[in-house]
CSV table of C-alpha atoms and ligand atoms in Angstrom, one decimal:
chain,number,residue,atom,x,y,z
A,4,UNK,CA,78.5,-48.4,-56.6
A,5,UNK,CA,77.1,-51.6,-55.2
A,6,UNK,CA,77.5,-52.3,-50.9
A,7,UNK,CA,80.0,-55.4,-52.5
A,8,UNK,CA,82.3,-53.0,-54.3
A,9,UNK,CA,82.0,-50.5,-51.5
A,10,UNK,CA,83.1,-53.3,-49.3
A,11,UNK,CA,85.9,-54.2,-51.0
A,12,UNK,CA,87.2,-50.7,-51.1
A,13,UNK,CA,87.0,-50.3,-47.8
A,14,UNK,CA,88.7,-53.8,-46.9
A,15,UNK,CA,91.6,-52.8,-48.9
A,16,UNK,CA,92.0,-50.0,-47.4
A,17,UNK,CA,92.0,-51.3,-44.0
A,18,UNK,CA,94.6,-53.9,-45.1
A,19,UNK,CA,97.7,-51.4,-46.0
A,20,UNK,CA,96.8,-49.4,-43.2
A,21,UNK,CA,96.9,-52.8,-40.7
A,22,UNK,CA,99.8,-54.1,-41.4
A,23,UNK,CA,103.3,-54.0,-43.4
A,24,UNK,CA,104.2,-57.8,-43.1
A,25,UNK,CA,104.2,-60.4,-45.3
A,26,UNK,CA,102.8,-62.7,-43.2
A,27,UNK,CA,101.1,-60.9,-40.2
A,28,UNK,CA,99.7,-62.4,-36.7
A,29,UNK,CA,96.2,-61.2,-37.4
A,30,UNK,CA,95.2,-61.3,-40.9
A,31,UNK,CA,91.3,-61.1,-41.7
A,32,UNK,CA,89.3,-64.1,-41.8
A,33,UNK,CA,86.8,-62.1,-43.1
A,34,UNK,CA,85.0,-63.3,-46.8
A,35,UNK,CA,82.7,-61.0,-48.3
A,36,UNK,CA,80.3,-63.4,-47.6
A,37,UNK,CA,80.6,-62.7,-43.8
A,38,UNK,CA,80.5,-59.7,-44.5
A,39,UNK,CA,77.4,-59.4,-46.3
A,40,UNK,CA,75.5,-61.4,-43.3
A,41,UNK,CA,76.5,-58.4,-41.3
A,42,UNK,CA,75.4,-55.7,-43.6
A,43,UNK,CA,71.8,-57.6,-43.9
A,44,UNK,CA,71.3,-57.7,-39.9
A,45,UNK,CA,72.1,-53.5,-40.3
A,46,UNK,CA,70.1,-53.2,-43.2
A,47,UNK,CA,67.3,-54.9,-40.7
A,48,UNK,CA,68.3,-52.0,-38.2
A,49,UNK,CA,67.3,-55.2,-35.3
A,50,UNK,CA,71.0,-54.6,-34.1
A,51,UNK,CA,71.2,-55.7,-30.6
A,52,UNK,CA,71.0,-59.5,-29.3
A,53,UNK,CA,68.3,-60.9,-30.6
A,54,UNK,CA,67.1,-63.9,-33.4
A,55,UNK,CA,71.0,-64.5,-34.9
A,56,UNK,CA,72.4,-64.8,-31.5
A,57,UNK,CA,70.1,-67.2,-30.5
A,58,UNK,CA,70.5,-69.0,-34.3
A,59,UNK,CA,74.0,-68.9,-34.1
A,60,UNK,CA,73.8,-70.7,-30.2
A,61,UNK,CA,71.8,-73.3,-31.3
A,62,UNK,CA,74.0,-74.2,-34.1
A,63,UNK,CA,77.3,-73.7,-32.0
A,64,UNK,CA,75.2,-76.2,-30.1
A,65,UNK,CA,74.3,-78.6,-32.2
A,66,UNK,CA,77.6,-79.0,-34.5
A,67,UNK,CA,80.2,-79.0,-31.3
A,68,UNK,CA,77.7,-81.4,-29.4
A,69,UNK,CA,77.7,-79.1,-26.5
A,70,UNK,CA,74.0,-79.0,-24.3
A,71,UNK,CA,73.9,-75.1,-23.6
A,72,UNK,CA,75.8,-72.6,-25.6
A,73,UNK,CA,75.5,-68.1,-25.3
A,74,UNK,CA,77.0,-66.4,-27.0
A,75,UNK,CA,78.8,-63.4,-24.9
A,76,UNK,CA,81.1,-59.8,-26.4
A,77,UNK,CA,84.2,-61.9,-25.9
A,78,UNK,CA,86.3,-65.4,-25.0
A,79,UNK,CA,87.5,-63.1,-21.7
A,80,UNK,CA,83.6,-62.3,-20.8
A,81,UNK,CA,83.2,-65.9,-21.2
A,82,UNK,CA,85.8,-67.2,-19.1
A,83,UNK,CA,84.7,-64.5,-16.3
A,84,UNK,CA,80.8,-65.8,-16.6
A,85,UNK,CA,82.1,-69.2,-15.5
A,86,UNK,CA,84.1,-68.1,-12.4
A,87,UNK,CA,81.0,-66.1,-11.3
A,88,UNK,CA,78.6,-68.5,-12.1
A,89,UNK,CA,81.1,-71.2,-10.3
A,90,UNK,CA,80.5,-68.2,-7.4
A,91,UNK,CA,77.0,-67.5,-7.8
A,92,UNK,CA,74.2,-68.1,-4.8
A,93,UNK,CA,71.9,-69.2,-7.1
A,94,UNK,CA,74.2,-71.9,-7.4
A,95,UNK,CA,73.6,-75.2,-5.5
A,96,UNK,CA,77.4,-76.3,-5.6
A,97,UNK,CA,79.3,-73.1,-5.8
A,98,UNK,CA,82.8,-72.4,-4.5
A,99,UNK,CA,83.8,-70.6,-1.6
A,100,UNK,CA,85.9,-68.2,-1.4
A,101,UNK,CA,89.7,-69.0,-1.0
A,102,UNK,CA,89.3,-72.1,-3.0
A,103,UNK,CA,91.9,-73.4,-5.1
A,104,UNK,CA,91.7,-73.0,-8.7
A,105,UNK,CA,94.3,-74.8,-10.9
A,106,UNK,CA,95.5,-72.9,-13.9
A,107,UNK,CA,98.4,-73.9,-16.5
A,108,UNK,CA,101.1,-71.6,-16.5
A,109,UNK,CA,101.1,-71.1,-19.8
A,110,UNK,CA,97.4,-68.7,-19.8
A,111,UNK,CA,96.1,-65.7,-21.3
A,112,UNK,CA,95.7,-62.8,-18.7
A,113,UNK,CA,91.7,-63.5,-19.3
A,114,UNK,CA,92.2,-67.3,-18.2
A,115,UNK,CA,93.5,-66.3,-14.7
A,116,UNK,CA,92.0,-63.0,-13.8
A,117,UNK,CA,88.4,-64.1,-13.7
A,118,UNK,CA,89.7,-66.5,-10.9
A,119,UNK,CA,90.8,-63.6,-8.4
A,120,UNK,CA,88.0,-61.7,-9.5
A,121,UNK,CA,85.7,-63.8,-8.1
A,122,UNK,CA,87.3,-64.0,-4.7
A,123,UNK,CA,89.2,-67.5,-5.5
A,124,UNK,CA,93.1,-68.5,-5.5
A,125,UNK,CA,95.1,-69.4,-8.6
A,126,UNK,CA,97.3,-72.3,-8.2
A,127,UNK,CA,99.9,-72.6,-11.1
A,128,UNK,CA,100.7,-76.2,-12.6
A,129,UNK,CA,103.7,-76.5,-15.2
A,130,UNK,CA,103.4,-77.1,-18.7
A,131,UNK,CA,104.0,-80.1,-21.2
A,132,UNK,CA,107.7,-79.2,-22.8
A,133,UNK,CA,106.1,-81.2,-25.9
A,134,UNK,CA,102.8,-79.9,-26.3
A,135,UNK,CA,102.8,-76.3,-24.1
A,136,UNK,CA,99.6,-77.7,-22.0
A,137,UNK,CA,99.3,-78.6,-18.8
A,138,UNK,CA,101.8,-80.9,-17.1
A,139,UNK,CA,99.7,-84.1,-15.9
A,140,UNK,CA,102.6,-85.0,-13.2
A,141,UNK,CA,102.2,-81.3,-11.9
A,142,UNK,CA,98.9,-81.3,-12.2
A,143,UNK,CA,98.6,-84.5,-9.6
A,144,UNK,CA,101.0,-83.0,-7.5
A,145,UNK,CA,99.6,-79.7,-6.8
A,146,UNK,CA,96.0,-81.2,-6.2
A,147,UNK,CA,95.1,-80.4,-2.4
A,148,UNK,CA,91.9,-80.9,0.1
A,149,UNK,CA,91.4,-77.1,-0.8
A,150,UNK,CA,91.1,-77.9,-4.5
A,151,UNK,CA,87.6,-76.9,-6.3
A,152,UNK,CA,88.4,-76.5,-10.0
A,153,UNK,CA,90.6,-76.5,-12.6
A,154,UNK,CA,90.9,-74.2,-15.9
A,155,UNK,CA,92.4,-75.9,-19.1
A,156,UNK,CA,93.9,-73.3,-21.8
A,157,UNK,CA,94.1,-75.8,-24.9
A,158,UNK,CA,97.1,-74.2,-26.2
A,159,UNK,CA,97.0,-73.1,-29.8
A,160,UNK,CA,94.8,-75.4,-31.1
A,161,UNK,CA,96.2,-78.8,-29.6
A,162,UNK,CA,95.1,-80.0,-26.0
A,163,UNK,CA,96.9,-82.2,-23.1
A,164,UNK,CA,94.9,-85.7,-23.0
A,165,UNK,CA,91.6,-85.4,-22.0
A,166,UNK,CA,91.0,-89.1,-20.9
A,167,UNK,CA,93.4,-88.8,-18.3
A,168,UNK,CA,92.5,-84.9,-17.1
A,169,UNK,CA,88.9,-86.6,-17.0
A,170,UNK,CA,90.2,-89.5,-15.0
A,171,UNK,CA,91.9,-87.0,-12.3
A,172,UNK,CA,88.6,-84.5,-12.4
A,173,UNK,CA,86.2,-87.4,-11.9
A,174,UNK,CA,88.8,-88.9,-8.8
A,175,UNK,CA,89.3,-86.0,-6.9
A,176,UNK,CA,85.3,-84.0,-7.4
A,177,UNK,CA,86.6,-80.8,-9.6
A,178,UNK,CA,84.8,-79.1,-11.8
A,179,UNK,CA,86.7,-78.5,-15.2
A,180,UNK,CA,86.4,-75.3,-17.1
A,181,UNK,CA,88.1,-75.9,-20.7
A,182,UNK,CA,89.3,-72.3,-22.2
A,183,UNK,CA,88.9,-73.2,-25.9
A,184,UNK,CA,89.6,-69.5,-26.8
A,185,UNK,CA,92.1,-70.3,-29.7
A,186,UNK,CA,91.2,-74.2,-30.5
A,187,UNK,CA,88.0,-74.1,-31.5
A,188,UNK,CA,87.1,-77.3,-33.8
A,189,UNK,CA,90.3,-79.3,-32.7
A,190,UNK,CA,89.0,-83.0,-31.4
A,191,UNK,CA,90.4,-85.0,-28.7
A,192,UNK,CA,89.9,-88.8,-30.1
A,193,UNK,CA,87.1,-87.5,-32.2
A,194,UNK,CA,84.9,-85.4,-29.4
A,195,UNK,CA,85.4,-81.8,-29.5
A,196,UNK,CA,87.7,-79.6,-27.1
A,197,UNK,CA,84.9,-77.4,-24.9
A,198,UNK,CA,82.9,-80.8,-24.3
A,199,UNK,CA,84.5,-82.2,-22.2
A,200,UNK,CA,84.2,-79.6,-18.8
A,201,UNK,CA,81.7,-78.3,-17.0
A,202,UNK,CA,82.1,-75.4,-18.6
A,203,UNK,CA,83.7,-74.2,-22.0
A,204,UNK,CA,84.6,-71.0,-23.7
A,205,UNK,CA,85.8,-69.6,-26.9
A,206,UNK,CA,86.8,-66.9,-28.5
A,207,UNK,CA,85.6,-64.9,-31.7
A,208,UNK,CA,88.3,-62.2,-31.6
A,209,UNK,CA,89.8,-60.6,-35.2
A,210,UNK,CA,92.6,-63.4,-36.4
A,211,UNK,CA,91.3,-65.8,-34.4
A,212,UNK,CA,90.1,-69.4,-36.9
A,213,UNK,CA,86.8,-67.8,-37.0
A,214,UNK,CA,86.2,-64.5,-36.0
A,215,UNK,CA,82.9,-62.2,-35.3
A,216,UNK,CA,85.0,-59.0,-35.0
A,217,UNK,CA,85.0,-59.1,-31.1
A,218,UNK,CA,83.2,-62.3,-29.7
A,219,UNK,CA,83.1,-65.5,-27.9
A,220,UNK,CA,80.7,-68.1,-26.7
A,221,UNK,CA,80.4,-70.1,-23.3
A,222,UNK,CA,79.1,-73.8,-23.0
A,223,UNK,CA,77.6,-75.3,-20.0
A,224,UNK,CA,75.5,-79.1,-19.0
A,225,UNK,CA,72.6,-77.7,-17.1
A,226,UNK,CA,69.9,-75.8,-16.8
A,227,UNK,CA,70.7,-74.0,-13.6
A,228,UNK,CA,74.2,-73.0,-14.9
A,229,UNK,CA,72.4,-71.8,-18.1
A,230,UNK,CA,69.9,-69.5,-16.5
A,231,UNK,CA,72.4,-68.1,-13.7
A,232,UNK,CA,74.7,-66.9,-16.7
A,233,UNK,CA,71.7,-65.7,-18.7
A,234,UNK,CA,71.2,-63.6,-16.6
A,235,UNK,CA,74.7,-62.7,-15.5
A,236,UNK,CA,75.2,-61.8,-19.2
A,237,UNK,CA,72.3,-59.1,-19.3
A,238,UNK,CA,72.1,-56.9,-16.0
A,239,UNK,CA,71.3,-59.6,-13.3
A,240,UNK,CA,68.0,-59.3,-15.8
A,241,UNK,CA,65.2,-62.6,-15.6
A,242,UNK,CA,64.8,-63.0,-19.1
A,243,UNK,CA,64.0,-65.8,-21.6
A,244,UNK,CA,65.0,-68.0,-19.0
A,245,UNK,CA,63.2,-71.5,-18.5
A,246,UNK,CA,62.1,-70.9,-14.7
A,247,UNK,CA,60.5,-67.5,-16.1
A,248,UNK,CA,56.7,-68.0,-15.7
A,249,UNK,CA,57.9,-69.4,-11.8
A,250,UNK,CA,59.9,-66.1,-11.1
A,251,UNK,CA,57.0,-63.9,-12.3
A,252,UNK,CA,54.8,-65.2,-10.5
A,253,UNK,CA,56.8,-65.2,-7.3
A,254,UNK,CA,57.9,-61.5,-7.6
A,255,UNK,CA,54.5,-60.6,-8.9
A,256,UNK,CA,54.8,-57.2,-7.3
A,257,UNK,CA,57.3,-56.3,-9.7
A,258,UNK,CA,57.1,-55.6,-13.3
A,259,UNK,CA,57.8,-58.5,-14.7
A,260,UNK,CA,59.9,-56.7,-18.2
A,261,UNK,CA,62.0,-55.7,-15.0
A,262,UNK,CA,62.2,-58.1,-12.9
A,263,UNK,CA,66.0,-58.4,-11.8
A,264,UNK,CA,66.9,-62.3,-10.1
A,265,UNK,CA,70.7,-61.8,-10.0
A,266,UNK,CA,74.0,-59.7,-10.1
A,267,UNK,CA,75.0,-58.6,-13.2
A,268,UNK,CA,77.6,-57.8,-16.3
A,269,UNK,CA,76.4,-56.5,-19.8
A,270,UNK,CA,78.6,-59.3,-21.6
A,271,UNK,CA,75.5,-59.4,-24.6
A,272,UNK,CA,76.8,-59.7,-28.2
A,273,UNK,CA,75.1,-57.6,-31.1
A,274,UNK,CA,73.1,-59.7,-34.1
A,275,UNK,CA,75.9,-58.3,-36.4
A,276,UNK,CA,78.4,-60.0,-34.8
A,277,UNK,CA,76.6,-63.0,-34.8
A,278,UNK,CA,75.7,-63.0,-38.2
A,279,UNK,CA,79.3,-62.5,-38.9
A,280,UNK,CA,80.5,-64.9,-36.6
A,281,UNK,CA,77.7,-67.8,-37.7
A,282,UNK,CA,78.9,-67.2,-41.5
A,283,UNK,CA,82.5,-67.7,-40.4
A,284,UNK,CA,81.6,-71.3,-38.3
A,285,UNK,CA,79.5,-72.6,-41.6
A,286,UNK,CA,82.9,-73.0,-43.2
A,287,UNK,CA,85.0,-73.9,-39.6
A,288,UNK,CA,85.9,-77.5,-41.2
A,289,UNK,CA,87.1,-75.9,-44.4
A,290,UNK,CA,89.4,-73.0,-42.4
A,291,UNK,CA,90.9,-75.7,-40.2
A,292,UNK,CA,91.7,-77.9,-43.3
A,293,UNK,CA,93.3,-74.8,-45.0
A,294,UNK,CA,95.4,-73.8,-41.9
A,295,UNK,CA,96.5,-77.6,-41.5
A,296,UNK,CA,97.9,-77.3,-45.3
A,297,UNK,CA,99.2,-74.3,-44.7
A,298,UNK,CA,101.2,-75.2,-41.7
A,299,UNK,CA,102.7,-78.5,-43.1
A,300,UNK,CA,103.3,-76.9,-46.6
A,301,UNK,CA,105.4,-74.3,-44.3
A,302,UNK,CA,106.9,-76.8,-42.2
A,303,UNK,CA,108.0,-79.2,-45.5
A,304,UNK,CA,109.8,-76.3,-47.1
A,305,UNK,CA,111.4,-75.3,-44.4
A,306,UNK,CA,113.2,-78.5,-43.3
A,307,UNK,CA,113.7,-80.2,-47.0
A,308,UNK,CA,115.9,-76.7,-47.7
A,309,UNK,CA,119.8,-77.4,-47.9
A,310,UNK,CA,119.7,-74.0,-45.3
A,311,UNK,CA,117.6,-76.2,-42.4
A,312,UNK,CA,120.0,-76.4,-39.7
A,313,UNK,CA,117.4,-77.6,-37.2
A,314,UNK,CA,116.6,-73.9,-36.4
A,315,UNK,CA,113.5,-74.6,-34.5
A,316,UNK,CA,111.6,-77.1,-33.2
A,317,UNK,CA,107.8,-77.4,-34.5
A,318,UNK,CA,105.3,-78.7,-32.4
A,319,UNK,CA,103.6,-81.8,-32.9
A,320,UNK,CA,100.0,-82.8,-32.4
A,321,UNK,CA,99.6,-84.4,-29.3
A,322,UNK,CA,98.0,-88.1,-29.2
A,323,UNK,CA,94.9,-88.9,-30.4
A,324,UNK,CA,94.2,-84.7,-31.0
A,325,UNK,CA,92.5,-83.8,-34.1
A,326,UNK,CA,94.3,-80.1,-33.9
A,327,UNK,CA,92.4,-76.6,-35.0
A,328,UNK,CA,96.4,-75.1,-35.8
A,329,UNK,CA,96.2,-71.4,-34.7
A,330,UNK,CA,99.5,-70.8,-35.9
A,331,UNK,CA,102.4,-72.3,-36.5
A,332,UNK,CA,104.0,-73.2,-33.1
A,333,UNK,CA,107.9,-73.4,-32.2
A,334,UNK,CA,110.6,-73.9,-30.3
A,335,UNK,CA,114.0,-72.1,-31.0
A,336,UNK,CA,117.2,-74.1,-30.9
A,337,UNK,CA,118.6,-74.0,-27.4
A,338,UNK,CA,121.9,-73.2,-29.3
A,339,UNK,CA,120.2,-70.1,-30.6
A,340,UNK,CA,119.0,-68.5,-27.4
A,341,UNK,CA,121.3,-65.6,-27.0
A,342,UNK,CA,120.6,-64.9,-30.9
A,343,UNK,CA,116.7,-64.7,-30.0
A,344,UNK,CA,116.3,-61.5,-29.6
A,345,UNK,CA,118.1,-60.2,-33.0
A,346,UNK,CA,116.7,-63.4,-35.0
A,347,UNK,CA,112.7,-62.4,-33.7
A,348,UNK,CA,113.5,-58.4,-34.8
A,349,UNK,CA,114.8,-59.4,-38.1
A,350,UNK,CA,111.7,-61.9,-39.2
A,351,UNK,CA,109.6,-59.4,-37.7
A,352,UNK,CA,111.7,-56.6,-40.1
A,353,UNK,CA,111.7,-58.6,-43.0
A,354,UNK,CA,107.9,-59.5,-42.6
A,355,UNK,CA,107.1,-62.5,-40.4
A,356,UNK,CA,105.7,-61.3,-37.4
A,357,UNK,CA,105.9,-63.1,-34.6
A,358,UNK,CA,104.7,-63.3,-30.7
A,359,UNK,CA,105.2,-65.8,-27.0
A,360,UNK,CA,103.4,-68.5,-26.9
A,361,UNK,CA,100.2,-67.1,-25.3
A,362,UNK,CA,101.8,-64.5,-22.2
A,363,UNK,CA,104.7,-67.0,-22.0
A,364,UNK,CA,105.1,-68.2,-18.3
A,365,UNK,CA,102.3,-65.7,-16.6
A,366,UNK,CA,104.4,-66.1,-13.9
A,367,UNK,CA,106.6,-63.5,-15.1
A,368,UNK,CA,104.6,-61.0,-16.0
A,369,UNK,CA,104.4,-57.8,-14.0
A,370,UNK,CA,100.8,-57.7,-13.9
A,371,UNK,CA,101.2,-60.4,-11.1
A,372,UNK,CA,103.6,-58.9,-8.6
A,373,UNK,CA,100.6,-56.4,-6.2
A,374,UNK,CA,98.8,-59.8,-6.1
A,375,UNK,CA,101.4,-61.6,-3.8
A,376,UNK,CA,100.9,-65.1,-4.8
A,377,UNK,CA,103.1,-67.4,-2.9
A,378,UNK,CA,104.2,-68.9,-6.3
A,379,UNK,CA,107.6,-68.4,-7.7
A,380,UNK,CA,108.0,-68.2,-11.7
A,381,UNK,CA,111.6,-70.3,-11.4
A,382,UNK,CA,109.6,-73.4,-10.0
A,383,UNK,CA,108.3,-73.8,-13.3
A,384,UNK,CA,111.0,-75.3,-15.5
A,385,UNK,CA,108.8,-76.3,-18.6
A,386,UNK,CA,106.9,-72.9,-19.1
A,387,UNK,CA,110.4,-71.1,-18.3
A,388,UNK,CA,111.7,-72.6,-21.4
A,389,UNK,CA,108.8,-71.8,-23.7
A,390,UNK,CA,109.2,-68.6,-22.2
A,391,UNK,CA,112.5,-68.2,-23.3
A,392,UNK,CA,112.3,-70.1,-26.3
A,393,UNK,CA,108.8,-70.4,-27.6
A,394,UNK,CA,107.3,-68.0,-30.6
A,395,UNK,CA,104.5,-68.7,-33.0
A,396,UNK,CA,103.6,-66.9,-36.4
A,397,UNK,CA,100.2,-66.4,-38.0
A,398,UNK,CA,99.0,-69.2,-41.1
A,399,UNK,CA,96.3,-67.7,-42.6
A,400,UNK,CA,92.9,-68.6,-43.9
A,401,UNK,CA,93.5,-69.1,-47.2
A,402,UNK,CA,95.7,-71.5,-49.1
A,403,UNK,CA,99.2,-70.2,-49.4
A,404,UNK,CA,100.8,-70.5,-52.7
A,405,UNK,CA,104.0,-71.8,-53.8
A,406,UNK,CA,105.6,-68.6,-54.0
A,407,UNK,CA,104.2,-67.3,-50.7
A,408,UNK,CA,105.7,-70.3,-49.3
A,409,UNK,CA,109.2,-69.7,-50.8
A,410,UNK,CA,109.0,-66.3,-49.6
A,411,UNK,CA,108.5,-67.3,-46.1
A,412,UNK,CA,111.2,-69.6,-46.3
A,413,UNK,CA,113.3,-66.9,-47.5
A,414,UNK,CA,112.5,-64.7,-44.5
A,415,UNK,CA,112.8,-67.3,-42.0
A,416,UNK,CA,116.3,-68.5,-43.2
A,417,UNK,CA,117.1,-64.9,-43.8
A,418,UNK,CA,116.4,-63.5,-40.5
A,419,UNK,CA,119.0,-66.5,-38.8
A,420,UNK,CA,121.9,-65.2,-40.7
A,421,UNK,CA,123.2,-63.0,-37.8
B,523,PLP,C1,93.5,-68.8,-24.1
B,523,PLP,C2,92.8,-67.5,-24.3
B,523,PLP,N1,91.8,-67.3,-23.4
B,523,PLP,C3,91.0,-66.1,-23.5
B,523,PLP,C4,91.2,-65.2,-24.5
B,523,PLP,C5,90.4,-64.0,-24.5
B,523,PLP,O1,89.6,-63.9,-25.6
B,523,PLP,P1,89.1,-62.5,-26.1
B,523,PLP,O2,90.2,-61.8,-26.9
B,523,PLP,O3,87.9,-62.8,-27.1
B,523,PLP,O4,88.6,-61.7,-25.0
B,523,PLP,C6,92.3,-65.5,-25.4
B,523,PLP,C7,92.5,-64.5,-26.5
B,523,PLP,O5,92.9,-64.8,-27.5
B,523,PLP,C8,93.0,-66.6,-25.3
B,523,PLP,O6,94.0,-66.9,-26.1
């Protein structure tokens, strides 16, 4: 038997174990193809971080238009490098600690904890009821003298508008990290989201557009930022960084393979995943086309059947975004919301599954409540109601066909007859 057909076995497998829906959250990206790129970095037995990483970073680089790109083991890694390089002495303009950080209410857990982590405070801003990203009006209005940065989550795949974020950022001196976790490839007026901040972050996890098993990357302008998380990702370790030679020769009493400059994570990737991860972004234009024709092939179905009783609400692209659909977005009917509950179960039963938009309102999660944040989940109206009323479902990488699509219809108007 060939390593192809062994694969294949193998995948199949995997799939009936996974999962017993129809139309699951996480469904594998992965080709053979991708696959294969893997297998050849084992077959190497050159495992660990080394040539792909640094080939797939340069691409990343060059395609998104980003200066300085590293790959790290994951989009939550990523989003913690930037606090602690936002933190870190080497710095010359770091934050302090105690200074303001504002985050969207709608965030994964990974967007906000790397903020406390790092010794800084978490101010919430509403949401967009439209779009699910951050509320511009909220945004002004909770910008104070203690101010410093402000994450971005791009929400799905679509984005708030960037001109005007960039307007407020510019005005007020903050330093904008974009978590691009799930929109990676979506535009705003043709520049990519994760160009835009000073730093940007992605994620590679399973199900995600593109996926390198477990995975994610972090984009920064400089030089400075790039060496302080170069070495943040590997030990606190001075390596391959572009003040080397000067560090060697400073610390010259030290050996210089272990010459430590910093503190330190081990956040490194492995050359598998990157192999896997670069195959996957070779075809990220083709994957975001085929989840875009997915999503509207779902969405004409749906509403040009004699059954569409304006269940839900989809959401739209915002302005001028080119999107990167993770899913298919939604709003229940407000008329609906004491049905939710029964309506989620049965799509879930009869093989849609479904999950909250991102955490929902964070607000409301328990993980919160030991951290005594002055904040009150009620004060924000906007997340409370994609909270209550917000679910997305998963649109695969590959073209749907017709009778897949008339079989989600079925389920979905199945599941509201309650
Ligand atoms: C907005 C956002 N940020 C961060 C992450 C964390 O990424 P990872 O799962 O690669 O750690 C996710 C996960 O999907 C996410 O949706």
């Amino acid at each position: 038997m060939n390593l192809v057909s062994i694969l294949n076995k193998s995948i199949k497998k995997k799939e009936k174990k996974r999962t017993r829906h129809a139309f699951p959250l996480k469904d594998s990206t992965f080709r053979n193809k991708d696959l294969i790129e893997g297998i050849k970095v084992i077959l190497t037995k050159d495992l660990t971080m080394f040539k792909i990483t640094k080939k797939f970073e340069k691409i990343f680089s060059k395609k998104l238009k980003t200066q300085y790109s590293l790959m790290v083991n994951s989009g939550s890694s990523a989003n913690l490098l930037a606090f602690q390089c936002l933190i870190n002495p080497y710095r010359k303009k770091r934050l302090q600690k105690d200074d303001e950080v504002l985050i969207p209410a709608i965030c994964w857990s990974t967007s906000l904890w790397p903020i406390i982590q790092s010794g800084l405070k978490p101010v919430f801003v509403d949401v967009d009821k439209e779009n699910f990203n951050i509320n511009l009006k909220d945004l002004k209005k909770k910008i104070s003298k203690k101010t410093k940065a402000l994450i971005l989550v791009h929400v799905l795949g679509n984005s708030a508008n960037m001109e005007t974020i960039m307007k407020i950022v510019k005005k007020n001196k903050i330093i904008l990290i974009e978590d691009a976790c799930e929109s990676i490839g979506a535009k705003y007026k043709n520049k990519f989201l994760g160009t835009y901040g000073d730093f940007s972050t992605f994620s590679f996890y399973f199900s995600h557009q593109i996926s390198s098993v477990e995975g994610g990357m972090i984009c920064c302008k400089n030089k400075e930022d790039e060496n302080i998380l170069k070495s943040l990702r590997s030990h606190g370790w001075a390596k391959d960084l572009s003040n080397q030679k000067k560090l060697e020769k400073k610390f010259k009493s030290i050996n210089k393979k272990f010459l430590f400059v910093n503190s330190g994570f081990n956040f490194r990737p492995t050359d598998i995943q990157a192999a896997i991860g670069l195959s996957q972004f070779k075809s990220l234009e083709s994957i975001i086309k085929i989840r875009k024709i997915n999503r509207e092939k779902i969405i004409k179905k749906l509403i040009s059947d004699k059954r569409w009783n304006n269940q839900v609400i989809f959401v739209k692209r915002s302005y001028n975004v080119k999107p990167s659909w993770f899913g298919l977005t939604m709003l229940l009917n407000k008329k609906l919301k004491k049905y939710k509950e029964k309506i989620l179960e049965r799509m879930d039963k009869f093989g849609i599954e479904n999950r909250p938009i991102i955490s929902g309102n964070f607000l409301r999660q328990p993980a919160l409540r030991k951290y005594r944040l002055k904040q009150k989940s009620r004060d924000f109206p906007n997340a409370n109601l994609i909270h209550e009323l917000g679910l997305f479902v998963g649109i695969k990488n590959k073209i749907l066909t017709q009778s897949e699509i008339n079989k989600f219809s079925n389920i979905f108007f199945k599941s509201f007859r309650i």
